[in-house]
Amino acid sequence: MPRYTRPANSDYAEDPIKALGNMMQATIIGHLRRNPAQTRGEIADALEIPAMTVANGIEKLLDVGLLTADPPRDVAVRGQRVRYSVDDAAVTEMVMRLGQVLGEF
């Protein structure tokens, strides 16, 4: 089975590319930066996309630490309204890492 070629230090860029290299996830981040503390339904309505698409994007962004949930995932109970916001420091760090790999910084 063929293997992907991985340049030296590619691990440094992999997380930012996975997190920010997806149009849906980048759109969710941008929307929540302008409109913090929104529920999945509010985000879906504002972006005019299916709620399940938003839910999947949010889960990925939570997994990589770019969003925060209130209440947190491990505390929220089924059916409870959870509000999501951007962890600005984490997003800035990811953007900086990607910029360094691209030679921007």
Coordinates of C-alpha atoms in Angstrom, one line a residue:
M1 CA 0.0 0.0 0.0
P2 CA 1.4 3.4 -0.9
R3 CA 2.5 5.7 1.9
Y4 CA 2.2 9.5 2.0
T5 CA 5.4 11.4 1.8
R6 CA 5.9 13.5 4.9
P7 CA 8.5 16.2 4.9
A8 CA 10.6 16.9 8.0
N9 CA 8.6 18.8 10.7
S10 CA 5.3 18.1 9.0
D11 CA 3.7 17.2 12.4
Y12 CA 4.0 20.9 13.3
A13 CA 1.7 21.9 10.4
E14 CA -0.6 18.9 10.5
D15 CA -2.9 20.1 13.3
P16 CA -3.4 23.6 11.8
I17 CA -4.1 22.2 8.4
K18 CA -6.7 19.7 9.8
A19 CA -8.4 22.4 11.9
L20 CA -8.3 25.4 9.5
G21 CA -8.0 23.7 6.1
N22 CA -11.7 22.8 6.1
M23 CA -14.1 25.5 4.7
M24 CA -16.9 24.5 7.1
Q25 CA -14.7 24.6 10.2
A26 CA -13.2 27.9 9.2
T27 CA -16.6 29.4 8.6
I28 CA -17.8 28.3 12.0
I29 CA -14.8 29.8 13.6
G30 CA -15.3 33.1 11.7
H31 CA -19.0 33.2 12.6
L32 CA -18.4 32.5 16.3
R33 CA -15.7 35.2 16.5
R34 CA -18.2 37.7 15.3
N35 CA -21.1 36.1 17.3
P36 CA -19.8 34.3 20.4
A37 CA -21.8 32.1 22.7
Q38 CA -24.2 30.6 20.2
T39 CA -25.9 27.2 20.1
R40 CA -25.6 24.7 17.2
G41 CA -29.0 25.7 16.0
E42 CA -28.2 29.4 16.0
I43 CA -25.0 28.7 14.1
A44 CA -26.8 26.5 11.6
D45 CA -29.6 29.1 11.1
A46 CA -27.1 32.0 10.7
L47 CA -24.9 30.1 8.2
E48 CA -27.9 28.5 6.4
I49 CA -26.5 25.0 6.6
P50 CA -27.8 21.7 8.1
A51 CA -27.6 21.4 11.9
M52 CA -25.8 18.0 11.6
T53 CA -23.1 19.6 9.4
V54 CA -22.6 22.2 12.1
A55 CA -22.6 19.6 14.8
N56 CA -19.8 17.6 13.0
G57 CA -17.7 20.7 12.5
I58 CA -18.1 21.8 16.1
E59 CA -17.1 18.3 17.4
K60 CA -13.9 18.5 15.3
L61 CA -13.1 22.0 16.5
L62 CA -13.7 21.0 20.1
D63 CA -11.4 18.0 19.7
V64 CA -8.5 20.2 18.6
G65 CA -9.2 22.8 21.2
L66 CA -10.3 25.7 19.0
L67 CA -13.8 26.1 20.6
T68 CA -15.0 26.1 24.1
A69 CA -18.4 24.8 25.2
D70 CA -20.6 26.2 28.0
P71 CA -21.3 23.9 29.8
P72 CA -18.3 21.7 28.8
R73 CA -19.0 18.4 27.0
D74 CA -18.2 16.3 30.1
V75 CA -20.8 18.2 32.2
A76 CA -23.6 18.9 29.7
V77 CA -26.6 16.5 29.8
R78 CA -28.5 15.4 26.7
G79 CA -31.0 18.1 25.6
Q80 CA -29.2 20.9 27.4
R81 CA -28.5 24.1 25.4
V82 CA -24.7 24.3 24.9
R83 CA -23.2 27.6 23.8
Y84 CA -20.0 27.6 21.8
S85 CA -17.3 30.3 21.6
V86 CA -13.8 30.5 20.0
D87 CA -10.7 30.0 22.0
D88 CA -8.9 33.0 20.4
A89 CA -5.5 32.1 21.8
A90 CA -5.7 28.6 20.4
V91 CA -6.8 29.9 17.0
T92 CA -4.1 32.4 16.9
E93 CA -1.5 29.8 17.8
M94 CA -2.8 27.5 15.0
V95 CA -2.7 30.4 12.5
M96 CA 0.9 31.3 13.6
R97 CA 2.0 27.6 13.2
L98 CA 0.6 27.5 9.7
G99 CA 2.1 30.8 8.8
Q100 CA 5.5 29.6 10.0
V101 CA 5.3 26.5 7.8
L102 CA 4.3 28.7 4.8
G103 CA 7.1 31.1 5.5
E104 CA 4.9 34.0 6.4
F105 CA 6.3 34.5 9.9

